Amino acid sequence: MASSVGRWSKRILLGLMVLVIVLALALWVALRGSLAQLDGEVAVAGLAETVSVVRDAQGIPTIRGQHRDDVAYATGYVHAQERFFQMDLLRRVAAGELAGLFGVEALDIDREHRFHRFRARAEAALAQVPASERRMLERYVAGVNAGLAALATRPFEYGLLRTQPAPWRATDSLLVVWTMYFDLQGFQARREFARGWLKEHTSPEQLAFLLPEASAYDAPLDRQEMPVPRIATPAIAPSWFGLAAKTTAAGIEFHSSVGSNNWALAGSRTKSGAAIVANDMHLGLRLPHIWYRAVLEYPEAAGKMRRIAGVTLPGGPMVVVGSNGQVAWGFTNSYGDYLDLIELVRDPTNPLRFKTSAGWENVVDRREHLPVKNAESIDYRVLESSLGPIRQVAGRYYAVRWVAHAQGAVNMGLARLEGAADIKSALSLAGSIGIPAQNMVVGDAAGHIGWTIIGPLPDRDASWESTFPYPAVAGLGWQTLRTPADYPRIVDPAQGQLWTANSRQLGGEEYDKLGDGGVDIGARAKQIRDGLSALSQSDETAVHAIGLDDRALFMSAWRDRAMNALNRSALAGHPARVEFLRLLQTSWTGRASVDSVGYRLARGYLYGLYAELFGQLDVQLGTLVDKADFDTANPRWPMVVARLLDEKPEGWLQGRDWRMVELAAIDRTIAELTKDGKPLASANWGERNTASITHPFVSLLPALGPWLSAPADKLPGDENMPRVAGPAFGQSERMAVAPGKEGQGIMTMPGGQSGHPLSPYFLAGHEAWVRGEPAPFLPGEPKHKLTFVPK
């Protein structure tokens, strides 16, 4: 009997093992079925002539055809096969349709984004696309849907979600651009709400002091130094000032990151005589990576083959930044004032009637439907006025007047840069291109360089006052978009260099055409400018190295302040402070290097000061509008804190003196870094700045982390220096290229070409990015060839 039971037990166990193996094999086959096709021939209806897609060892394609529309088709095909789930997320984020994929958990963000009704705006924008660009877009869409259909199995994410991908539409490609509006300008409403609250709870003198319009670090393009008006320090502080955060950590430390650098050297300062353009756009880092590298080749009107190389954004057929052989270009977020809040008065007898400074109007009551996976759809109401959709905050009503809502905010105009022959033609195109307004730095093969804004600008002269909500019946905000001929621009500056880094670009009146929408303090721009000035006749390697500069010039001053605060009386009876001082002195490398404890302590001291002085204010602002804080209202806050520490005004603190505040910031840092029982000496910068670059599914299914994450590398760099780096934020690409000399150019990215974890291209190139090693701008030797032929 026992032997019989044993035999059956063995058989059951063996059967279970076979079942597990079969299931694992089936899963493996299913996963491999969604890998992109790399070789072979595909017959395509509607293709004019043969198109080839040649990939190198890192999966970077060169897409070559005889017609731009055919190249667009092939681009859509490879985008879909490598990145369709990413594309799907991008369109859903913009449209407010994530809950249809993920369920009720995504409804909050859907409501926030559906408020702007971008899918309806995309339908209207599509009708305005010129015929030639519309044709190219439709061929791209056809390629996307054909590439998706050609996969043996649906992309693996849909298998895990137990759903099917929806076909791509032309409007979806426009929605992808609106997603970038959320990324690059989406904070501006909460910035204005925060500044509005401060204005109502602060005297005019206090407000002018706390919200300065310039910084000593500013490095504008049109002058060597930026004069900073010295605002008198008020005798007393606002009632909200100086109330510390109750939590140990300063949460601002983990989200205070702005991004993107670009710079250029004129041909007079390069070895080749061509301009060199460099760019690193700072964005959230995730897998799959946001950019997809590609080379597009097709004939010009004269018959000569045109080559455009750089990065594309899956969802659209164009190169976003790169070089066309005659002109190279790069972008950084411009942080202009592109959104107004206009307070409205609601008629108490008619909920659809509101008063503006132009009089009473009846608004449109729109009913939106939010699909929800495995549940009934949700009805969502949007009231839309002539000034924009209406938002209710703290019992008051505001029209949101955002450039992203304007006709022309999104179009296919970026494709026009492919044909730019020199900086003059590139700069003239910039104002007609529908993307979030960016600093565009361009250089051409003849050695000329230029700067302007690419993307729509409001036609108004912005001012300090326009950065606050308009009071009820006191203004209408901006009304129309600025004409491209009226854009500010700089061409061939005498010093032969240009730079932008999200800070104030101009020191003169032309800056009023942009306004301050939350510009950076300027330390990063100044360090780039000074690094460029130190170069002589340079090549791509030297220009690329500017972006790897992790010297802690900004943080050095805060280290000095922390050491000065730790005098003999401050150290007496406080061994932890003694250790803090020792590490500031001995573990300081002068850089945001991964082994530096001193850098992390100095940074902790700075953000500890923020928590001590503005912590409770942030709690108050966060109850008004989610994620609103003083840092968003005033990114120049370190200059305000430095001024207060220097002057130590007596009427600014409640029951404390300034030395107590400094020591509280130090003690807060010590408590945070030793809370897990680790010694303070182990708290190096690399421990905090460890890469967390993952696929979105890792947060849903942590067990997938080993397969859907990049290595947890310790990353040098930080904000307020050129090498911006955070655990999940930083340089989304590093590029240095001279037009016409692309073979000498440099390009690296933190993620690979494929969004599939079984692909050899999933993380291809990641290690070079981590190490800061130059890698070729152009693809290497061909390894695979996929050919599309007319059916």
XYZ file of N, CA, C and O in Angstrom, residues 152-216:
260
model
N 3.654 38.089 -33.713
C 3.018 36.780 -33.545
C 2.076 36.770 -32.351
O 1.044 36.089 -32.356
N 2.434 37.512 -31.296
C 1.553 37.673 -30.138
C 1.544 39.144 -29.753
O 2.462 39.893 -30.091
N 0.516 39.553 -29.051
C 0.411 40.952 -28.634
C 1.587 41.313 -27.721
O 2.159 40.442 -27.055
N 1.974 42.585 -27.637
C 3.041 42.983 -26.713
C 2.773 42.436 -25.313
O 1.617 42.421 -24.853
N 3.833 42.018 -24.630
C 3.674 41.228 -23.404
C 2.867 41.950 -22.337
O 2.186 41.317 -21.515
N 2.907 43.301 -22.320
C 2.171 44.032 -21.291
C 0.669 43.754 -21.374
O -0.014 43.680 -20.345
N 0.161 43.608 -22.595
C -1.274 43.367 -22.747
C -1.650 41.966 -22.298
O -2.775 41.736 -21.834
N -0.715 41.034 -22.430
C -0.976 39.702 -21.898
C -1.109 39.728 -20.395
O -2.001 39.082 -19.809
N -0.233 40.490 -19.716
C -0.313 40.594 -18.260
C -1.577 41.338 -17.829
O -2.156 41.027 -16.780
N -2.004 42.301 -18.637
C -3.217 43.052 -18.313
C -4.487 42.346 -18.783
O -5.595 42.799 -18.490
N -4.303 41.275 -19.556
C -5.423 40.501 -20.102
C -6.371 41.400 -20.910
O -7.572 41.466 -20.678
N -5.768 42.110 -21.848
C -6.530 42.985 -22.732
C -5.844 43.039 -24.079
O -4.742 42.523 -24.257
N -6.484 43.664 -25.042
C -5.941 43.786 -26.391
C -5.582 45.236 -26.681
O -6.287 46.152 -26.247
N -4.509 45.479 -27.409
C -4.176 46.855 -27.781
C -5.159 47.409 -28.804
O -5.615 46.685 -29.693
N -5.485 48.671 -28.672
C -6.376 49.335 -29.622
C -5.559 49.898 -30.776
O -4.409 50.301 -30.587
N -6.105 49.912 -31.980
C -5.358 50.438 -33.132
C -4.929 51.876 -32.917
O -5.535 52.630 -32.157
N -3.898 52.260 -33.637
C -3.387 53.623 -33.597
C -4.156 54.486 -34.573
O -4.572 54.026 -35.631
N -4.359 55.750 -34.195
C -5.039 56.702 -35.056
C -4.170 57.945 -35.239
O -3.280 58.213 -34.434
N -4.470 58.720 -36.260
C -3.674 59.914 -36.529
C -3.735 60.887 -35.353
O -2.732 61.529 -35.006
N -4.892 61.024 -34.727
C -5.006 61.923 -33.584
C -4.137 61.465 -32.417
O -3.705 62.288 -31.596
N -3.857 60.173 -32.333
C -3.011 59.678 -31.243
C -1.602 60.258 -31.337
O -0.956 60.520 -30.312
N -1.103 60.439 -32.545
C 0.226 61.021 -32.707
C 0.260 62.463 -32.212
O 1.285 62.920 -31.689
N -0.837 63.176 -32.354
C -0.910 64.533 -31.814
C -1.017 64.501 -30.294
O -0.437 65.353 -29.601
N -1.737 63.526 -29.765
C -1.854 63.397 -28.311
C -0.501 63.144 -27.652
O -0.255 63.588 -26.529
N 0.383 62.440 -28.350
C 1.720 62.194 -27.808
C 2.422 63.523 -27.511
O 3.114 63.666 -26.490
N 2.226 64.512 -28.382
C 2.841 65.825 -28.150
C 2.192 66.495 -26.951
O 2.865 67.146 -26.143
N 0.877 66.358 -26.794
C 0.213 66.951 -25.632
C 0.680 66.313 -24.324
O 0.687 66.972 -23.280
N 1.069 65.054 -24.373
C 1.655 64.452 -23.173
C 2.906 65.213 -22.755
O 3.166 65.413 -21.560
N 3.694 65.660 -23.729
C 4.888 66.439 -23.409
C 4.516 67.804 -22.813
O 5.279 68.359 -22.010
N 3.365 68.358 -23.181
C 2.905 69.584 -22.514
C 2.714 69.338 -21.020
O 3.075 70.175 -20.184
N 2.122 68.190 -20.665
C 1.974 67.875 -19.246
C 3.335 67.753 -18.567
O 3.548 68.252 -17.466
N 4.275 67.085 -19.232
C 5.607 66.903 -18.651
C 6.328 68.227 -18.455
O 7.009 68.430 -17.446
N 6.198 69.137 -19.421
C 7.053 70.316 -19.470
C 6.383 71.589 -18.970
O 7.074 72.527 -18.575
N 5.064 71.639 -18.984
C 4.359 72.835 -18.514
C 3.245 72.522 -17.528
O 2.600 73.447 -17.017
N 3.024 71.263 -17.241
C 1.881 70.871 -16.426
C 1.913 71.387 -15.001
O 0.879 71.417 -14.326
N 3.064 71.826 -14.516
C 3.192 72.325 -13.152
C 2.745 73.789 -13.031
O 2.612 74.316 -11.916
N 2.525 74.478 -14.152
C 2.363 75.925 -14.080
C 1.074 76.362 -13.386
O 1.049 77.420 -12.749
N 0.018 75.554 -13.450
C -1.211 75.927 -12.748
C -0.992 75.897 -11.238
O -1.368 76.844 -10.529
N -0.357 74.831 -10.745
C -0.143 74.792 -9.292
C 0.869 75.842 -8.852
O 0.809 76.335 -7.723
N 1.788 76.208 -9.737
C 2.706 77.316 -9.422
C 1.922 78.609 -9.223
O 2.141 79.340 -8.247
N 0.994 78.907 -10.137
C 0.230 80.148 -10.005
C -0.700 80.114 -8.804
O -0.888 81.128 -8.123
N -1.303 78.953 -8.531
C -2.143 78.868 -7.338
C -1.312 79.110 -6.078
O -1.749 79.814 -5.158
N -0.116 78.528 -6.032
C 0.754 78.724 -4.870
C 1.143 80.197 -4.728
O 1.116 80.767 -3.625
N 1.512 80.823 -5.830
C 1.895 82.236 -5.781
C 0.689 83.113 -5.421
O 0.829 84.132 -4.730
N -0.491 82.720 -5.886
C -1.692 83.459 -5.519
C -1.964 83.396 -4.025
O -2.323 84.414 -3.404
N -1.789 82.218 -3.433
C -1.981 82.091 -1.985
C -0.963 82.955 -1.240
O -1.300 83.653 -0.273
N 0.282 82.918 -1.695
C 1.315 83.717 -1.043
C 0.994 85.206 -1.134
O 1.184 85.968 -0.176
N 0.493 85.641 -2.274
C 0.162 87.052 -2.455
C -0.923 87.495 -1.481
O -0.898 88.628 -0.968
N -1.876 86.607 -1.217
C -2.985 86.951 -0.338
C -2.621 86.858 1.137
O -3.374 87.351 1.993
N -1.499 86.202 1.457
C -1.116 86.010 2.866
C 0.235 86.646 3.174
O 0.889 86.269 4.158
N 0.648 87.594 2.340
C 1.962 88.206 2.476
C 1.850 89.675 2.069
O 1.131 90.000 1.114
N 2.558 90.548 2.756
C 2.528 91.960 2.375
C 3.285 92.158 1.061
O 4.129 91.337 0.689
N 3.030 93.253 0.328
C 3.762 93.487 -0.928
C 5.271 93.520 -0.733
O 6.016 93.026 -1.585
N 5.747 94.096 0.373
C 7.181 94.165 0.620
C 7.757 92.776 0.876
O 8.835 92.435 0.372
N 7.054 91.980 1.651
C 7.498 90.612 1.921
C 7.492 89.776 0.642
O 8.417 88.997 0.390
N 6.458 89.957 -0.179
C 6.333 89.173 -1.406
C 7.477 89.486 -2.363
O 8.069 88.571 -2.964
N 7.808 90.755 -2.508
C 8.902 91.139 -3.405
C 10.227 90.546 -2.935
O 11.071 90.168 -3.756
N 10.417 90.456 -1.637
C 11.648 89.882 -1.091
C 11.684 88.369 -1.281
O 12.718 87.800 -1.654
N 10.565 87.708 -1.049
C 10.512 86.242 -1.068
C 10.412 85.654 -2.466
O 10.756 84.487 -2.669
N 9.952 86.446 -3.428
C 9.803 85.957 -4.796
C 10.617 86.832 -5.747
O 10.062 87.574 -6.566
N 11.930 86.762 -5.685
C 12.760 87.632 -6.530
C 12.629 87.284 -7.998
O 12.339 86.149 -8.368
N 12.887 88.283 -8.851
C 12.765 88.112 -10.295
C 14.073 87.734 -10.966
O 14.102 87.472 -12.164
N 15.165 87.732 -10.226
C 16.468 87.404 -10.804
C 17.343 86.775 -9.732
O 17.021 86.816 -8.540
N 18.433 86.188 -10.176
C 19.360 85.500 -9.283
C 20.779 85.906 -9.633
O 21.092 86.190 -10.801
N 21.642 85.923 -8.641
C 23.050 86.218 -8.889
C 23.698 85.167 -9.768
O 24.766 85.404 -10.348
